[in-house]
């Protein structure tokens, strides 16, 4: 028997002023995307913005439904809308932000397990890691070098073959 451990490092920025210009722009697109959120049931407004290697930024927000499981998270809405642009372009980074009704959700939001799994497969298709920025609405940003850091031992498409 062996004890094994998995560790990862991430960056924490105190405010958007510390971000590179390109990350600052991506974070602002994620914030803008929250305005497209349809979240009358949870009142939790999530925005995701994806930067592609051709410079384009694709954004999306969570979309809910009275039949609750029909809804989709912002991250997956953004990724699944990429079909005509991907994989001809690489994903360079994804920024995610969220706010609640009272706007008190100040710490960086953390993507749900389904979105982590979907992002993990997109990263495999991407052929290279993409950075993940989790943007709190008090300005704090967590930066991860790979989505794999947030989903170690993820379900791998290779398992199926
Ligand atoms: N949500 C996202 O958009 N992304 C996540 O990673 C977690 C949750 C949405 C789904 C639902 O519309 C609302 O947040 C509350 O769960």
XYZ file of N, CA and C and ligand atoms in Angstrom:
499
model
N 0.848 -1.192 0.000
C 0.000 0.000 0.000
C 0.885 1.244 0.000
N 0.479 2.217 -0.778
C 1.224 3.473 -0.830
C 0.276 4.631 -0.569
N 0.778 5.594 0.112
C -0.018 6.820 0.253
C 0.422 7.767 -0.855
N -0.530 8.235 -1.630
C -0.193 9.157 -2.726
C -0.882 10.484 -2.464
N -0.340 11.521 -3.022
C -1.018 12.811 -2.843
C -0.976 13.598 -4.140
N -1.944 14.454 -4.299
C -2.015 15.318 -5.481
C -2.046 16.751 -4.965
N -1.162 17.548 -5.499
C -1.118 18.951 -5.073
C -1.147 19.850 -6.287
N -1.625 21.046 -6.120
C -1.515 22.012 -7.207
C -1.360 23.399 -6.616
N -0.810 24.277 -7.442
C -0.648 25.665 -7.023
C -1.583 26.529 -7.856
N -2.010 27.620 -7.283
C -2.776 28.579 -8.071
C -2.424 29.983 -7.619
N -2.727 30.927 -8.489
C -2.414 32.327 -8.181
C -3.649 33.006 -7.627
N -3.436 33.898 -6.691
C -4.548 34.711 -6.193
C -4.205 36.181 -6.404
N -5.042 36.856 -7.166
C -4.884 38.306 -7.370
C -5.865 39.009 -6.440
N -5.411 40.140 -5.900
C -6.300 40.880 -4.990
C -7.309 41.736 -5.736
N -6.949 42.141 -6.930
C -7.888 42.973 -7.698
C -7.555 42.890 -9.184
N -8.490 43.353 -9.975
C -8.332 43.228 -11.430
C -7.155 44.040 -11.962
N -6.733 45.030 -11.201
C -5.590 45.848 -11.604
C -4.318 45.021 -11.694
N -4.279 43.892 -10.987
C -3.078 43.045 -11.008
C -3.070 42.078 -12.192
N -4.196 41.994 -12.892
C -4.284 41.058 -14.029
C -3.606 41.652 -15.257
N -3.184 40.767 -16.174
C -2.691 41.254 -17.462
C -3.880 41.891 -18.187
N -3.576 42.701 -19.195
C -4.654 43.381 -19.922
C -5.618 42.365 -20.541
N -5.040 41.285 -21.071
C -5.901 40.301 -21.741
C -6.803 39.570 -20.742
N -6.288 39.282 -19.549
C -7.130 38.649 -18.531
C -8.176 39.624 -18.002
N -7.777 40.887 -17.896
C -8.735 41.892 -17.402
C -9.908 42.010 -18.372
N -9.569 41.977 -19.662
C -10.630 42.063 -20.673
C -11.537 40.829 -20.586
N -10.924 39.659 -20.421
C -11.721 38.431 -20.359
C -12.634 38.453 -19.131
N -12.108 38.907 -18.005
C -12.912 38.994 -16.784
C -14.080 39.962 -16.977
N -13.838 41.040 -17.729
C -14.928 42.001 -17.917
C -15.999 41.426 -18.848
N -15.601 40.590 -19.805
C -16.594 39.917 -20.655
C -17.431 38.930 -19.839
N -16.785 38.235 -18.890
C -17.542 37.294 -18.043
C -18.568 38.063 -17.219
N -18.148 39.203 -16.710
C -19.068 40.045 -15.920
C -20.235 40.505 -16.786
N -19.897 40.929 -17.997
C -20.931 41.390 -18.935
C -21.906 40.247 -19.235
N -21.377 39.028 -19.328
C -22.223 37.871 -19.655
C -23.276 37.621 -18.577
N -22.985 37.967 -17.333
C -23.981 37.722 -16.264
C -25.283 38.455 -16.560
N -25.198 39.504 -17.376
C -26.421 40.258 -17.728
C -27.342 39.418 -18.614
N -26.795 38.365 -19.249
C -27.605 37.495 -20.116
C -28.136 36.292 -19.346
N -27.827 36.253 -18.048
C -28.272 35.120 -17.233
C -29.791 35.119 -17.118
N -30.374 33.930 -17.250
C -31.813 33.766 -16.975
C -31.882 32.855 -15.758
N -32.022 33.465 -14.589
C -31.933 32.699 -13.346
C -33.020 33.125 -12.351
N -34.299 33.036 -12.806
C -35.375 33.479 -11.912
C -35.583 32.537 -10.728
N -35.038 31.328 -10.790
C -35.277 30.344 -9.725
C -34.186 30.386 -8.669
N -32.929 30.485 -9.104
C -31.836 30.517 -8.121
C -31.403 31.946 -7.787
N -31.714 32.879 -8.675
C -31.188 34.259 -8.529
C -29.672 34.262 -8.394
N -29.046 33.320 -9.087
C -27.580 33.225 -9.084
C -27.135 33.420 -10.532
N -26.448 34.518 -10.772
C -26.176 34.959 -12.138
C -24.715 34.682 -12.485
N -24.522 33.701 -13.367
C -23.160 33.256 -13.687
C -22.817 33.667 -15.117
N -21.600 34.130 -15.307
C -21.127 34.488 -16.644
C -19.803 33.791 -16.918
N -19.632 33.336 -18.155
C -18.367 32.695 -18.548
C -17.906 33.320 -19.855
N -16.607 33.533 -19.977
C -16.051 34.085 -21.217
C -14.830 33.266 -21.596
N -14.770 32.911 -22.886
C -13.688 32.056 -23.392
C -12.866 32.842 -24.404
N -11.557 32.873 -24.192
C -10.682 33.507 -25.194
C -10.086 32.432 -26.085
N -10.259 32.615 -27.392
C -9.696 31.688 -28.371
C -8.392 32.240 -28.935
N -7.641 31.328 -29.564
C -6.330 31.734 -30.089
C -6.439 32.751 -31.230
N -7.607 32.846 -31.870
C -7.759 33.858 -32.930
C -8.175 35.218 -32.351
N -8.204 35.293 -31.014
C -8.503 36.574 -30.370
C -9.970 36.752 -30.031
N -10.820 35.891 -30.595
C -12.253 36.032 -30.315
C -12.584 35.689 -28.875
N -13.580 36.355 -28.327
C -14.075 36.019 -26.992
C -15.534 35.609 -27.125
N -15.843 34.429 -26.627
C -17.202 33.893 -26.648
C -17.732 33.942 -25.223
N -18.946 34.442 -25.047
C -19.448 34.495 -23.678
C -20.843 33.888 -23.592
N -21.197 33.449 -22.400
C -22.520 32.879 -22.173
C -22.834 32.977 -20.689
N -24.119 32.785 -20.396
C -24.577 32.843 -19.001
C -25.435 31.627 -18.708
N -25.672 31.368 -17.436
C -26.534 30.241 -17.068
C -27.976 30.518 -17.491
N -28.644 29.449 -17.936
C -30.026 29.549 -18.409
C -30.851 28.523 -17.657
N -31.822 28.995 -16.900
C -32.638 28.085 -16.086
C -33.983 27.821 -16.758
N -34.727 26.894 -16.156
C -36.024 26.499 -16.697
C -36.906 26.082 -15.533
N -38.220 26.276 -15.685
C -39.151 25.885 -14.624
C -39.030 24.388 -14.331
N -38.644 23.611 -15.352
C -38.283 22.216 -15.125
C -36.786 22.229 -14.805
N -36.471 22.327 -13.535
C -35.117 22.700 -13.099
C -33.949 21.992 -13.799
N -34.020 20.641 -13.970
C -32.823 19.985 -14.552
C -32.533 20.394 -16.001
N -33.503 21.057 -16.643
C -33.266 21.483 -18.037
C -32.264 22.626 -18.144
N -32.027 23.290 -17.068
C -31.137 24.457 -17.112
C -29.715 24.063 -17.443
N -28.938 25.058 -17.815
C -27.525 24.789 -18.121
C -26.650 25.878 -17.492
N -25.491 25.446 -17.047
C -24.534 26.378 -16.433
C -23.880 27.248 -17.506
N -23.373 28.368 -17.069
C -22.724 29.319 -17.986
C -21.528 28.696 -18.705
N -20.718 27.945 -17.964
C -19.491 27.384 -18.552
C -19.820 26.446 -19.701
N -20.814 25.551 -19.462
C -21.145 24.586 -20.515
C -21.873 25.267 -21.664
N -22.705 26.266 -21.359
C -23.382 27.004 -22.435
C -22.323 27.639 -23.346
N -21.296 28.200 -22.755
C -20.240 28.856 -23.551
C -19.463 27.821 -24.358
N -19.064 26.733 -23.705
C -18.248 25.726 -24.407
C -19.028 25.052 -25.532
N -20.287 24.715 -25.287
C -21.061 24.005 -26.304
C -21.438 24.920 -27.472
N -21.305 26.221 -27.275
C -21.618 27.131 -28.383
C -20.411 27.335 -29.306
N -19.314 26.653 -28.987
C -18.077 26.869 -29.749
C -17.976 26.053 -31.029
N -18.943 25.153 -31.260
C -18.786 24.131 -32.293
C -18.199 24.631 -33.612
N -18.659 25.783 -34.085
C -18.187 26.215 -35.405
C -16.815 26.899 -35.353
N -16.294 27.134 -34.178
C -15.012 27.833 -34.050
C -13.909 26.931 -33.536
N -14.306 25.833 -32.963
C -13.392 24.936 -32.271
C -13.495 23.591 -32.964
N -12.446 22.814 -33.243
C -11.097 22.972 -32.720
C -10.140 23.718 -33.651
N -10.667 24.468 -34.631
C -9.738 25.209 -35.496
C -8.953 26.250 -34.709
N -9.526 26.654 -33.615
C -8.834 27.591 -32.733
C -8.647 26.939 -31.375
N -7.583 27.293 -30.729
C -7.336 26.759 -29.385
C -8.036 27.645 -28.356
N -8.460 27.009 -27.272
C -8.961 27.785 -26.129
C -7.740 28.215 -25.325
N -7.640 29.494 -25.058
C -6.495 29.984 -24.270
C -6.845 30.169 -22.807
N -8.058 30.628 -22.542
C -8.435 30.882 -21.148
C -9.947 30.975 -21.020
N -10.427 30.648 -19.844
C -11.854 30.819 -19.530
C -11.956 31.609 -18.232
N -12.783 32.638 -18.247
C -13.045 33.404 -17.017
C -14.483 33.161 -16.595
N -14.679 33.010 -15.304
C -16.014 32.753 -14.756
C -16.259 33.729 -13.609
N -17.463 34.280 -13.578
C -17.816 35.125 -12.444
C -19.298 34.925 -12.127
N -19.715 35.374 -10.981
C -21.108 35.175 -10.579
C -21.490 36.202 -9.531
N -22.787 36.456 -9.481
C -23.288 37.270 -8.371
C -24.655 36.732 -7.980
N -25.025 36.962 -6.744
C -26.356 36.531 -6.319
C -27.272 37.751 -6.234
N -28.507 37.508 -5.807
C -29.497 38.584 -5.837
C -29.041 39.781 -5.013
N -28.471 39.482 -3.850
C -28.058 40.563 -2.950
C -26.656 41.070 -3.291
N -26.054 40.443 -4.319
C -24.702 40.808 -4.723
C -23.687 40.645 -3.585
N -23.947 39.666 -2.729
C -23.059 39.465 -1.578
C -22.064 38.337 -1.812
N -22.151 37.696 -3.002
C -21.269 36.560 -3.271
C -19.922 37.126 -3.706
N -19.067 37.421 -2.752
C -17.862 38.168 -3.111
C -16.649 37.283 -3.393
N -16.641 36.051 -2.879
C -15.468 35.216 -3.129
C -15.578 34.603 -4.527
N -14.443 34.253 -5.151
C -14.529 33.698 -6.501
C -15.424 32.467 -6.545
N -16.299 32.390 -7.563
C -17.184 31.234 -7.689
C -16.379 30.011 -8.111
N -16.886 28.854 -7.782
C -16.190 27.615 -8.094
C -17.068 26.787 -9.012
N -16.552 26.358 -10.161
C -17.404 25.636 -11.103
C -17.896 24.301 -10.546
N -19.104 23.935 -10.937
C -19.688 22.677 -10.447
C -18.967 21.488 -11.078
N -19.224 20.311 -10.549
C -18.557 19.100 -11.025
C -18.831 18.799 -12.487
N -20.077 19.019 -12.939
C -20.398 18.753 -14.348
C -19.552 19.648 -15.256
N -19.458 20.900 -14.895
C -18.682 21.838 -15.729
C -17.200 21.498 -15.697
N -16.710 21.046 -14.553
C -15.291 20.642 -14.488
C -15.038 19.479 -15.438
N -15.959 18.511 -15.453
C -15.794 17.355 -16.322
C -15.819 17.773 -17.794
N -16.742 18.646 -18.140
C -16.841 19.102 -19.535
C -15.603 19.920 -19.913
N -15.180 20.784 -19.014
C -13.972 21.570 -19.308
C -12.767 20.654 -19.468
N -12.709 19.584 -18.651
C -11.567 18.654 -18.722
C -11.502 18.012 -20.110
N -12.665 17.630 -20.656
C -12.642 16.995 -21.986
C -12.304 18.010 -23.073
N -12.808 19.228 -22.931
C -12.440 20.277 -23.892
C -10.931 20.534 -23.846
N -10.361 20.410 -22.665
C -8.912 20.643 -22.564
C -8.146 19.544 -23.301
N -8.661 18.312 -23.233
C -8.021 17.216 -23.983
C -8.123 17.511 -25.481
N -9.334 17.874 -25.938
C -9.529 18.185 -27.365
C -8.664 19.365 -27.796
N -8.452 20.258 -26.872
C -7.675 21.479 -27.131
C -6.206 21.168 -27.431
N -5.752 20.025 -26.919
C -4.354 19.646 -27.127
C -3.376 20.442 -26.290
N -3.874 21.333 -25.520
C -3.024 22.095 -24.588
C -3.901 22.651 -23.460
N -3.263 22.884 -22.335
C -4.011 23.405 -21.186
C -4.585 24.783 -21.486
N -5.687 25.079 -20.850
C -6.104 26.480 -20.863
C -6.240 26.976 -19.427
N -6.056 28.250 -19.284
C -6.112 28.820 -17.943
C -7.542 29.096 -17.538
N -7.751 28.983 -16.250
C -9.084 29.191 -15.702
C -8.991 30.346 -14.715
N -9.841 31.344 -14.909
C -9.868 32.483 -13.987
C -11.204 32.488 -13.266
N -11.174 32.409 -11.962
C -12.401 32.490 -11.170
C -12.419 33.870 -10.526
N -13.395 34.656 -10.941
C -13.375 36.081 -10.587
C -14.434 36.409 -9.552
N -13.994 36.784 -8.380
C -14.927 37.202 -7.328
C -15.394 38.617 -7.593
N -16.588 38.933 -7.113
C -17.056 40.285 -7.436
C -16.545 41.350 -6.466
N -15.614 40.955 -5.582
C -14.874 41.968 -4.809
C -13.515 42.231 -5.458
N -13.276 41.600 -6.617
C -12.021 41.833 -7.327
C -11.020 40.695 -7.182
N -11.198 39.832 -6.176
C -10.280 38.699 -6.017
C -10.419 37.747 -7.205
N -9.271 37.312 -7.730
C -9.291 36.363 -8.852
C -8.357 35.209 -8.526
N -8.842 33.992 -8.720
C -7.989 32.803 -8.624
C -7.648 32.378 -10.049
N -6.382 32.071 -10.276
C -5.956 31.608 -11.612
C -5.373 30.203 -11.517
N -5.928 29.308 -12.322
C -5.447 27.927 -12.393
C -4.814 27.707 -13.754
N -3.744 26.940 -13.792
C -3.034 26.696 -15.054
C -3.740 25.660 -15.919
N -4.529 24.827 -15.280
C -5.232 23.772 -16.014
C -6.498 23.417 -15.254
N -7.527 23.081 -16.006
C -8.772 22.652 -15.356
C -8.562 21.321 -14.621
N -7.532 20.577 -15.063
C -7.238 19.290 -14.405
C -6.902 19.486 -12.931
N -6.375 20.667 -12.605
C -6.067 20.935 -11.202
C -7.336 20.872 -10.349
N -8.438 21.262 -10.955
C -9.707 21.294 -10.202
C -10.475 19.983 -10.294
N -9.975 19.066 -11.110
C -10.656 17.771 -11.227
C -9.630 16.661 -11.411
N -8.839 16.421 -10.369
C -7.858 15.335 -10.501
C -8.571 14.003 -10.690
N -7.930 13.101 -11.413
C -8.499 11.771 -11.680
C -9.862 11.868 -12.378
N -9.982 12.820 -13.279
C -11.267 13.011 -13.965
C -11.589 11.807 -14.840
N -12.840 11.680 -15.201
C -13.252 10.603 -16.106
C -12.644 10.906 -17.470
N -11.895 9.944 -18.021
C -11.146 10.176 -19.245
C -11.837 9.464 -20.406
N -12.028 10.154 -21.550
C -12.661 9.494 -22.694
C -11.952 8.206 -23.084
N -10.653 8.114 -22.790
C -9.888 6.896 -23.131
C -10.446 5.664 -22.432
N -11.109 5.866 -21.271
C -11.658 4.727 -20.553
C -12.634 3.940 -21.412
N -13.264 4.626 -22.360
C -14.337 4.011 -23.139
C -13.828 3.159 -24.293
N -12.541 3.246 -24.599
C -12.064 2.486 -25.772
C -11.215 1.293 -25.332
N -24.248 27.471 -12.213
C -23.404 27.788 -13.233
O -23.787 28.479 -14.183
N -22.140 27.316 -13.182
C -21.652 26.531 -12.182
O -20.520 26.067 -12.269
C -22.455 26.277 -10.989
C -23.861 26.691 -11.057
C -25.642 27.945 -12.278
C -26.650 26.857 -12.464
C -27.884 27.486 -11.877
O -28.508 28.259 -12.883
C -27.361 28.425 -10.810
O -25.976 28.597 -11.077
C -27.529 27.906 -9.395
O -27.017 26.641 -9.248
